Amino acid sequence: IYRDIMRVTAAVLLVLCLLAVSHAWDCQKVVNIKNLMQIDAGLGQVVATDTSQVPYYLVGDTWIRLPGSLKHITVGPAGIWGVNKADSIYKYVAGNWVQAAGLLKQLDAGGEQFIVGANMADTPFCLTRSATVGYKGPGSPIPWTGLPGAVKYYSCGPFGCWAVNKNDDIFLMSLNQECQNKGWSHIDGKLFMIEVATDGSVFGVNSAGSVFTRDGITASKPEGTGWSNIPMSMRMSHVTYDLGRLWVVSKSAVTMVCTP
């Protein structure tokens, strides 16, 4: 009898364990936008670029085309920024893009009003809060600070900055508004891209197209406790999260919005 009880207990624990590592979300296809390549949400706003490098801003259910041509766009406490296919950097100022000195292939506005990004050589950079907020066009100071390590995708939130390198290794860095840091900490797992939300939650996609979220993140434990898979009906390439909505773009350029 004891052995049977133990067997049942083990089975129950296994089920609980499986439930714990799989988060069910209700996903709906976004029908009024097609062929998105990348999407970013933050502070209640959503921006995106499509496979033709057209940038968009979401108003209600309508995707408003923004001027210019961008391969990556980001929105957050630092404003709206983007980079084009030549890696030129732009900030959205009063309805127009103004160019900022430097070259980045990807950047992120999710930090506490500072910008981070990675260049073609996978060198990470940071722009201080004062320079980021005050940038209004050529002539404004833009003192990029080079950071240690090599990353291909870099994203920040209130409890830290997360990044992945060319081998899909995952790293976490504490970074302040003056771009001061204590280096990278290696985090378990493998991800192709990673995004930190305005509330500090972390989501990512691996090279196989599976979506994951980091559990247990708090101000006192910014590294969290482990990864949970979010089941998806197709292979994904990009993910972002803000205010209860998880936006995902599939490898076939289908966009979904999911709620828990």
mmCIF file of N, CA and C in Angstrom, residues 64-179:
data_model
loop_
_atom_site.group_PDB
_atom_site.id
_atom_site.type_symbol
_atom_site.label_atom_id
_atom_site.label_comp_id
_atom_site.label_asym_id
_atom_site.label_seq_id
_atom_site.Cartn_x
_atom_site.Cartn_y
_atom_site.Cartn_z
ATOM 1 N N ILE A 64 -0.933 52.541 -37.715
ATOM 2 C CA ILE A 64 -0.605 53.778 -38.421
ATOM 3 C C ILE A 64 0.817 53.685 -38.960
ATOM 4 N N ARG A 65 0.956 53.912 -40.255
ATOM 5 C CA ARG A 65 2.291 53.875 -40.847
ATOM 6 C C ARG A 65 3.087 55.106 -40.408
ATOM 7 N N LEU A 66 4.282 54.876 -39.902
ATOM 8 C CA LEU A 66 5.183 55.975 -39.538
ATOM 9 C C LEU A 66 6.071 56.297 -40.733
ATOM 10 N N PRO A 67 6.642 57.508 -40.755
ATOM 11 C CA PRO A 67 7.539 57.838 -41.870
ATOM 12 C C PRO A 67 8.808 56.991 -41.825
ATOM 13 N N GLY A 68 9.525 57.000 -42.932
ATOM 14 C CA GLY A 68 10.835 56.362 -42.954
ATOM 15 C C GLY A 68 10.808 54.872 -43.201
ATOM 16 N N SER A 69 11.986 54.282 -43.083
ATOM 17 C CA SER A 69 12.190 52.855 -43.296
ATOM 18 C C SER A 69 13.094 52.330 -42.183
ATOM 19 N N LEU A 70 12.618 51.330 -41.432
ATOM 20 C CA LEU A 70 13.370 50.807 -40.291
ATOM 21 C C LEU A 70 13.331 49.286 -40.273
ATOM 22 N N LYS A 71 14.442 48.675 -39.820
ATOM 23 C CA LYS A 71 14.442 47.214 -39.651
ATOM 24 C C LYS A 71 14.170 46.826 -38.201
ATOM 25 N N HIS A 72 14.321 47.784 -37.280
ATOM 26 C CA HIS A 72 14.059 47.497 -35.860
ATOM 27 C C HIS A 72 13.563 48.784 -35.193
ATOM 28 N N ILE A 73 12.487 48.663 -34.397
ATOM 29 C CA ILE A 73 11.907 49.821 -33.722
ATOM 30 C C ILE A 73 11.622 49.440 -32.276
ATOM 31 N N THR A 74 11.724 50.413 -31.363
ATOM 32 C CA THR A 74 11.511 50.130 -29.946
ATOM 33 C C THR A 74 10.794 51.303 -29.287
ATOM 34 N N VAL A 75 9.973 50.983 -28.277
ATOM 35 C CA VAL A 75 9.267 52.014 -27.517
ATOM 36 C C VAL A 75 9.364 51.684 -26.034
ATOM 37 N N GLY A 76 9.487 52.723 -25.220
ATOM 38 C CA GLY A 76 9.578 52.522 -23.772
ATOM 39 C C GLY A 76 9.812 53.846 -23.070
ATOM 40 N N PRO A 77 10.272 53.789 -21.820
ATOM 41 C CA PRO A 77 10.514 55.020 -21.061
ATOM 42 C C PRO A 77 11.467 55.990 -21.762
ATOM 43 N N ALA A 78 12.340 55.467 -22.642
ATOM 44 C CA ALA A 78 13.299 56.324 -23.354
ATOM 45 C C ALA A 78 12.718 56.923 -24.631
ATOM 46 N N GLY A 79 11.434 56.648 -24.923
ATOM 47 C CA GLY A 79 10.808 57.181 -26.125
ATOM 48 C C GLY A 79 10.732 56.139 -27.228
ATOM 49 N N ILE A 80 10.613 56.609 -28.465
ATOM 50 C CA ILE A 80 10.576 55.717 -29.631
ATOM 51 C C ILE A 80 11.863 55.914 -30.435
ATOM 52 N N TRP A 81 12.582 54.814 -30.643
ATOM 53 C CA TRP A 81 13.830 54.836 -31.379
ATOM 54 C C TRP A 81 13.809 53.721 -32.417
ATOM 55 N N GLY A 82 14.672 53.820 -33.423
ATOM 56 C CA GLY A 82 14.751 52.767 -34.421
ATOM 57 C C GLY A 82 16.085 52.775 -35.146
ATOM 58 N N VAL A 83 16.333 51.692 -35.875
ATOM 59 C CA VAL A 83 17.525 51.623 -36.731
ATOM 60 C C VAL A 83 17.089 51.154 -38.120
ATOM 61 N N ASN A 84 17.790 51.641 -39.148
ATOM 62 C CA ASN A 84 17.452 51.235 -40.514
ATOM 63 C C ASN A 84 18.414 50.156 -41.003
ATOM 64 N N LYS A 85 18.271 49.761 -42.273
ATOM 65 C CA LYS A 85 19.062 48.640 -42.781
ATOM 66 C C LYS A 85 20.558 48.967 -42.840
ATOM 67 N N ALA A 86 20.896 50.256 -42.804
ATOM 68 C CA ALA A 86 22.304 50.659 -42.785
ATOM 69 C C ALA A 86 22.836 50.789 -41.350
ATOM 70 N N ASP A 87 22.007 50.400 -40.360
ATOM 71 C CA ASP A 87 22.329 50.483 -38.922
ATOM 72 C C ASP A 87 22.371 51.927 -38.392
ATOM 73 N N SER A 88 21.863 52.879 -39.187
ATOM 74 C CA SER A 88 21.760 54.263 -38.705
ATOM 75 C C SER A 88 20.684 54.334 -37.618
ATOM 76 N N ILE A 89 20.897 55.200 -36.640
ATOM 77 C CA ILE A 89 20.045 55.284 -35.443
ATOM 78 C C ILE A 89 19.156 56.519 -35.519
ATOM 79 N N TYR A 90 17.882 56.351 -35.137
ATOM 80 C CA TYR A 90 16.940 57.470 -35.178
ATOM 81 C C TYR A 90 16.101 57.528 -33.908
ATOM 82 N N LYS A 91 15.759 58.756 -33.502
ATOM 83 C CA LYS A 91 14.805 58.979 -32.417
ATOM 84 C C LYS A 91 13.583 59.685 -33.007
ATOM 85 N N TYR A 92 12.405 59.297 -32.527
ATOM 86 C CA TYR A 92 11.163 59.910 -33.011
ATOM 87 C C TYR A 92 10.915 61.185 -32.201
ATOM 88 N N VAL A 93 10.998 62.323 -32.874
ATOM 89 C CA VAL A 93 10.856 63.627 -32.204
ATOM 90 C C VAL A 93 9.790 64.439 -32.934
ATOM 91 N N ALA A 94 8.705 64.757 -32.258
ATOM 92 C CA ALA A 94 7.654 65.625 -32.816
ATOM 93 C C ALA A 94 7.171 65.161 -34.188
ATOM 94 N N GLY A 95 6.974 63.857 -34.329
ATOM 95 C CA GLY A 95 6.390 63.325 -35.556
ATOM 96 C C GLY A 95 7.359 63.019 -36.662
ATOM 97 N N ASN A 96 8.658 63.211 -36.417
ATOM 98 C CA ASN A 96 9.663 62.909 -37.431
ATOM 99 C C ASN A 96 10.837 62.165 -36.808
ATOM 100 N N TRP A 97 11.564 61.443 -37.642
ATOM 101 C CA TRP A 97 12.770 60.770 -37.188
ATOM 102 C C TRP A 97 13.965 61.713 -37.302
ATOM 103 N N VAL A 98 14.716 61.845 -36.203
ATOM 104 C CA VAL A 98 15.967 62.616 -36.255
ATOM 105 C C VAL A 98 17.119 61.636 -36.043
ATOM 106 N N GLN A 99 18.142 61.764 -36.873
ATOM 107 C CA GLN A 99 19.252 60.807 -36.808
ATOM 108 C C GLN A 99 20.169 61.105 -35.637
ATOM 109 N N ALA A 100 20.656 60.043 -35.010
ATOM 110 C CA ALA A 100 21.640 60.145 -33.929
ATOM 111 C C ALA A 100 22.935 59.509 -34.399
ATOM 112 N N ALA A 101 24.052 60.070 -34.006
ATOM 113 C CA ALA A 101 25.356 59.541 -34.414
ATOM 114 C C ALA A 101 25.532 58.120 -33.893
ATOM 115 N N GLY A 102 26.259 57.311 -34.667
ATOM 116 C CA GLY A 102 26.525 55.943 -34.258
ATOM 117 C C GLY A 102 25.855 54.939 -35.179
ATOM 118 N N LEU A 103 26.210 53.658 -34.993
ATOM 119 C CA LEU A 103 25.636 52.567 -35.778
ATOM 120 C C LEU A 103 25.258 51.421 -34.848
ATOM 121 N N LEU A 104 24.008 50.974 -34.916
ATOM 122 C CA LEU A 104 23.538 49.827 -34.141
ATOM 123 C C LEU A 104 22.626 48.973 -35.015
ATOM 124 N N LYS A 105 22.661 47.652 -34.815
ATOM 125 C CA LYS A 105 21.750 46.775 -35.572
ATOM 126 C C LYS A 105 20.450 46.538 -34.815
ATOM 127 N N GLN A 106 20.469 46.743 -33.499
ATOM 128 C CA GLN A 106 19.292 46.531 -32.647
ATOM 129 C C GLN A 106 19.433 47.433 -31.437
ATOM 130 N N LEU A 107 18.308 47.986 -30.960
ATOM 131 C CA LEU A 107 18.373 48.829 -29.770
ATOM 132 C C LEU A 107 17.086 48.692 -28.961
ATOM 133 N N ASP A 108 17.117 49.190 -27.726
ATOM 134 C CA ASP A 108 15.987 48.974 -26.821
ATOM 135 C C ASP A 108 15.789 50.190 -25.924
ATOM 136 N N ALA A 109 14.504 50.620 -25.831
ATOM 137 C CA ALA A 109 14.144 51.809 -25.055
ATOM 138 C C ALA A 109 13.486 51.457 -23.729
ATOM 139 N N GLY A 110 13.655 50.203 -23.272
ATOM 140 C CA GLY A 110 12.940 49.741 -22.089
ATOM 141 C C GLY A 110 13.583 50.047 -20.758
ATOM 142 N N GLY A 111 14.820 50.564 -20.766
ATOM 143 C CA GLY A 111 15.484 50.894 -19.507
ATOM 144 C C GLY A 111 14.869 52.125 -18.862
ATOM 145 N N GLU A 112 15.414 52.506 -17.715
ATOM 146 C CA GLU A 112 14.890 53.669 -16.992
ATOM 147 C C GLU A 112 15.322 54.962 -17.692
ATOM 148 N N GLN A 113 14.772 55.153 -18.879
ATOM 149 C CA GLN A 113 15.018 56.326 -19.731
ATOM 150 C C GLN A 113 16.429 56.369 -20.321
ATOM 151 N N PHE A 114 17.108 55.226 -20.345
ATOM 152 C CA PHE A 114 18.363 55.152 -21.100
ATOM 153 C C PHE A 114 18.177 54.143 -22.238
ATOM 154 N N ILE A 115 19.082 54.201 -23.205
ATOM 155 C CA ILE A 115 19.015 53.330 -24.387
ATOM 156 C C ILE A 115 20.170 52.334 -24.351
ATOM 157 N N VAL A 116 19.899 51.095 -24.775
ATOM 158 C CA VAL A 116 20.981 50.138 -24.993
ATOM 159 C C VAL A 116 20.833 49.562 -26.400
ATOM 160 N N GLY A 117 21.910 48.975 -26.899
ATOM 161 C CA GLY A 117 21.841 48.358 -28.210
ATOM 162 C C GLY A 117 23.090 47.556 -28.512
ATOM 163 N N ALA A 118 23.079 46.907 -29.674
ATOM 164 C CA ALA A 118 24.227 46.115 -30.117
ATOM 165 C C ALA A 118 24.562 46.493 -31.543
ATOM 166 N N ASN A 119 25.864 46.531 -31.856
ATOM 167 C CA ASN A 119 26.254 46.880 -33.223
ATOM 168 C C ASN A 119 26.566 45.626 -34.045
ATOM 169 N N MET A 120 27.016 45.827 -35.268
ATOM 170 C CA MET A 120 27.238 44.722 -36.192
ATOM 171 C C MET A 120 28.298 43.749 -35.673
ATOM 172 N N ALA A 121 29.225 44.252 -34.857
ATOM 173 C CA ALA A 121 30.283 43.405 -34.289
ATOM 174 C C ALA A 121 29.853 42.789 -32.956
ATOM 175 N N ASP A 122 28.554 42.920 -32.606
ATOM 176 C CA ASP A 122 27.986 42.400 -31.352
ATOM 177 C C ASP A 122 28.530 43.107 -30.107
ATOM 178 N N THR A 123 29.031 44.333 -30.301
ATOM 179 C CA THR A 123 29.465 45.121 -29.142
ATOM 180 C C THR A 123 28.259 45.828 -28.538
ATOM 181 N N PRO A 124 28.017 45.657 -27.210
ATOM 182 C CA PRO A 124 26.895 46.343 -26.575
ATOM 183 C C PRO A 124 27.233 47.794 -26.234
ATOM 184 N N PHE A 125 26.225 48.655 -26.350
ATOM 185 C CA PHE A 125 26.395 50.072 -26.042
ATOM 186 C C PHE A 125 25.248 50.556 -25.162
ATOM 187 N N CYS A 126 25.509 51.669 -24.475
ATOM 188 C CA CYS A 126 24.511 52.298 -23.611
ATOM 189 C C CYS A 126 24.593 53.810 -23.797
ATOM 190 N N LEU A 127 23.437 54.472 -23.738
ATOM 191 C CA LEU A 127 23.377 55.933 -23.790
ATOM 192 C C LEU A 127 22.692 56.408 -22.513
ATOM 193 N N THR A 128 23.355 57.297 -21.781
ATOM 194 C CA THR A 128 22.853 57.727 -20.476
ATOM 195 C C THR A 128 21.465 58.350 -20.566
ATOM 196 N N ARG A 129 20.785 58.372 -19.430
ATOM 197 C CA ARG A 129 19.432 58.913 -19.367
ATOM 198 C C ARG A 129 19.394 60.357 -19.853
ATOM 199 N N SER A 130 20.317 61.185 -19.386
ATOM 200 C CA SER A 130 20.280 62.605 -19.753
ATOM 201 C C SER A 130 20.479 62.799 -21.256
ATOM 202 N N ALA A 131 21.382 62.014 -21.847
ATOM 203 C CA ALA A 131 21.625 62.124 -23.290
ATOM 204 C C ALA A 131 20.451 61.577 -24.090
ATOM 205 N N THR A 132 19.834 60.490 -23.600
ATOM 206 C CA THR A 132 18.700 59.873 -24.283
ATOM 207 C C THR A 132 17.485 60.789 -24.276
ATOM 208 N N VAL A 133 17.121 61.259 -23.080
ATOM 209 C CA VAL A 133 15.931 62.104 -22.934
ATOM 210 C C VAL A 133 16.132 63.450 -23.629
ATOM 211 N N GLY A 134 17.338 63.980 -23.532
ATOM 212 C CA GLY A 134 17.608 65.308 -24.083
ATOM 213 C C GLY A 134 17.898 65.344 -25.559
ATOM 214 N N TYR A 135 18.023 64.172 -26.197
ATOM 215 C CA TYR A 135 18.398 64.169 -27.606
ATOM 216 C C TYR A 135 17.265 64.705 -28.481
ATOM 217 N N LYS A 136 17.537 65.763 -29.200
ATOM 218 C CA LYS A 136 16.505 66.343 -30.058
ATOM 219 C C LYS A 136 16.960 66.517 -31.501
ATOM 220 N N GLY A 137 18.120 65.959 -31.821
ATOM 221 C CA GLY A 137 18.595 66.011 -33.192
ATOM 222 C C GLY A 137 20.080 66.294 -33.247
ATOM 223 N N PRO A 138 20.648 66.292 -34.457
ATOM 224 C CA PRO A 138 22.077 66.590 -34.614
ATOM 225 C C PRO A 138 22.448 67.871 -33.877
ATOM 226 N N GLY A 139 23.511 67.816 -33.117
ATOM 227 C CA GLY A 139 23.907 68.935 -32.266
ATOM 228 C C GLY A 139 23.748 68.596 -30.804
ATOM 229 N N SER A 140 22.757 67.724 -30.482
ATOM 230 C CA SER A 140 22.634 67.240 -29.105
ATOM 231 C C SER A 140 23.746 66.232 -28.833
ATOM 232 N N PRO A 141 24.313 66.245 -27.619
ATOM 233 C CA PRO A 141 25.368 65.266 -27.319
ATOM 234 C C PRO A 141 24.837 63.836 -27.348
ATOM 235 N N ILE A 142 25.641 62.921 -27.859
ATOM 236 C CA ILE A 142 25.234 61.518 -27.935
ATOM 237 C C ILE A 142 26.432 60.638 -27.566
ATOM 238 N N PRO A 143 26.824 60.667 -26.279
ATOM 239 C CA PRO A 143 28.031 59.951 -25.837
ATOM 240 C C PRO A 143 27.772 58.462 -25.568
ATOM 241 N N TRP A 144 27.824 57.629 -26.618
ATOM 242 C CA TRP A 144 27.625 56.192 -26.444
ATOM 243 C C TRP A 144 28.719 55.601 -25.566
ATOM 244 N N THR A 145 28.342 54.775 -24.617
ATOM 245 C CA THR A 145 29.285 54.082 -23.747
ATOM 246 C C THR A 145 29.374 52.624 -24.169
ATOM 247 N N GLY A 146 30.577 52.188 -24.552
ATOM 248 C CA GLY A 146 30.773 50.781 -24.882
ATOM 249 C C GLY A 146 30.754 49.934 -23.620
ATOM 250 N N LEU A 147 30.100 48.786 -23.680
ATOM 251 C CA LEU A 147 30.002 47.889 -22.532
ATOM 252 C C LEU A 147 30.800 46.618 -22.804
ATOM 253 N N PRO A 148 31.132 45.864 -21.748
ATOM 254 C CA PRO A 148 31.904 44.625 -21.952
ATOM 255 C C PRO A 148 31.076 43.542 -22.643
ATOM 256 N N GLY A 149 31.770 42.514 -23.122
ATOM 257 C CA GLY A 149 31.086 41.356 -23.676
ATOM 258 C C GLY A 149 30.694 41.508 -25.128
ATOM 259 N N ALA A 150 29.975 40.502 -25.621
ATOM 260 C CA ALA A 150 29.486 40.495 -27.001
ATOM 261 C C ALA A 150 28.064 39.964 -26.995
ATOM 262 N N VAL A 151 27.111 40.755 -27.520
ATOM 263 C CA VAL A 151 25.702 40.342 -27.551
ATOM 264 C C VAL A 151 25.093 40.687 -28.908
ATOM 265 N N LYS A 152 24.115 39.872 -29.334
ATOM 266 C CA LYS A 152 23.444 40.160 -30.600
ATOM 267 C C LYS A 152 22.070 40.787 -30.389
ATOM 268 N N TYR A 153 21.514 40.629 -29.171
ATOM 269 C CA TYR A 153 20.189 41.198 -28.878
ATOM 270 C C TYR A 153 20.172 41.597 -27.412
ATOM 271 N N TYR A 154 19.678 42.807 -27.133
ATOM 272 C CA TYR A 154 19.867 43.428 -25.822
ATOM 273 C C TYR A 154 18.582 44.148 -25.442
ATOM 274 N N SER A 155 18.086 43.928 -24.204
ATOM 275 C CA SER A 155 16.831 44.558 -23.785
ATOM 276 C C SER A 155 16.859 44.835 -22.286
ATOM 277 N N CYS A 156 16.293 45.973 -21.886
ATOM 278 C CA CYS A 156 16.336 46.378 -20.479
ATOM 279 C C CYS A 156 14.954 46.587 -19.885
ATOM 280 N N GLY A 157 14.883 46.470 -18.562
ATOM 281 C CA GLY A 157 13.675 46.748 -17.793
ATOM 282 C C GLY A 157 14.067 47.300 -16.440
ATOM 283 N N PRO A 158 13.106 47.425 -15.529
ATOM 284 C CA PRO A 158 13.376 48.086 -14.244
ATOM 285 C C PRO A 158 14.338 47.321 -13.331
ATOM 286 N N PHE A 159 14.478 45.994 -13.519
ATOM 287 C CA PHE A 159 15.318 45.210 -12.610
ATOM 288 C C PHE A 159 16.628 44.763 -13.244
ATOM 289 N N GLY A 160 16.875 45.187 -14.493
ATOM 290 C CA GLY A 160 18.121 44.797 -15.125
ATOM 291 C C GLY A 160 17.995 44.668 -16.627
ATOM 292 N N CYS A 161 19.129 44.386 -17.271
ATOM 293 C CA CYS A 161 19.189 44.250 -18.727
ATOM 294 C C CYS A 161 19.568 42.810 -19.082
ATOM 295 N N TRP A 162 18.839 42.242 -20.037
ATOM 296 C CA TRP A 162 19.072 40.873 -20.479
ATOM 297 C C TRP A 162 19.584 40.898 -21.914
ATOM 298 N N ALA A 163 20.405 39.916 -22.251
ATOM 299 C CA ALA A 163 20.956 39.854 -23.603
ATOM 300 C C ALA A 163 21.249 38.414 -23.983
ATOM 301 N N VAL A 164 21.341 38.177 -25.291
ATOM 302 C CA VAL A 164 21.788 36.877 -25.798
ATOM 303 C C VAL A 164 22.943 37.109 -26.765
ATOM 304 N N ASN A 165 23.861 36.130 -26.818
ATOM 305 C CA ASN A 165 24.998 36.263 -27.731
ATOM 306 C C ASN A 165 24.806 35.375 -28.964
ATOM 307 N N LYS A 166 25.805 35.319 -29.808
ATOM 308 C CA LYS A 166 25.677 34.596 -31.079
ATOM 309 C C LYS A 166 25.483 33.096 -30.882
ATOM 310 N N ASN A 167 25.844 32.586 -29.697
ATOM 311 C CA ASN A 167 25.636 31.167 -29.381
ATOM 312 C C ASN A 167 24.315 30.931 -28.658
ATOM 313 N N ASP A 168 23.477 31.977 -28.570
ATOM 314 C CA ASP A 168 22.182 31.925 -27.869
ATOM 315 C C ASP A 168 22.333 31.780 -26.350
ATOM 316 N N ASP A 169 23.529 32.046 -25.827
ATOM 317 C CA ASP A 169 23.712 32.077 -24.370
ATOM 318 C C ASP A 169 23.034 33.326 -23.818
ATOM 319 N N ILE A 170 22.542 33.230 -22.584
ATOM 320 C CA ILE A 170 21.738 34.297 -21.979
ATOM 321 C C ILE A 170 22.517 34.962 -20.855
ATOM 322 N N PHE A 171 22.436 36.292 -20.787
ATOM 323 C CA PHE A 171 23.170 37.042 -19.767
ATOM 324 C C PHE A 171 22.304 38.144 -19.168
ATOM 325 N N LEU A 172 22.623 38.495 -17.939
ATOM 326 C CA LEU A 172 21.923 39.547 -17.201
ATOM 327 C C LEU A 172 22.936 40.553 -16.685
ATOM 328 N N MET A 173 22.601 41.843 -16.811
ATOM 329 C CA MET A 173 23.484 42.914 -16.332
ATOM 330 C C MET A 173 22.671 43.941 -15.559
ATOM 331 N N SER A 174 23.200 44.368 -14.434
ATOM 332 C CA SER A 174 22.630 45.506 -13.721
ATOM 333 C C SER A 174 23.248 46.769 -14.316
ATOM 334 N N LEU A 175 22.392 47.675 -14.775
ATOM 335 C CA LEU A 175 22.877 48.870 -15.477
ATOM 336 C C LEU A 175 22.089 50.064 -14.984
ATOM 337 N N ASN A 176 22.782 51.141 -14.603
ATOM 338 C CA ASN A 176 22.040 52.306 -14.108
ATOM 339 C C ASN A 176 21.930 53.387 -15.177
ATOM 340 N N GLN A 177 21.299 54.506 -14.817
ATOM 341 C CA GLN A 177 21.016 55.573 -15.790
ATOM 342 C C GLN A 177 22.271 56.249 -16.318
ATOM 343 N N GLU A 178 23.394 56.021 -15.632
ATOM 344 C CA GLU A 178 24.665 56.586 -16.096
ATOM 345 C C GLU A 178 25.497 55.554 -16.850
ATOM 346 N N CYS A 179 24.875 54.422 -17.176
ATOM 347 C CA CYS A 179 25.536 53.337 -17.909
ATOM 348 C C CYS A 179 26.627 52.635 -17.098
#
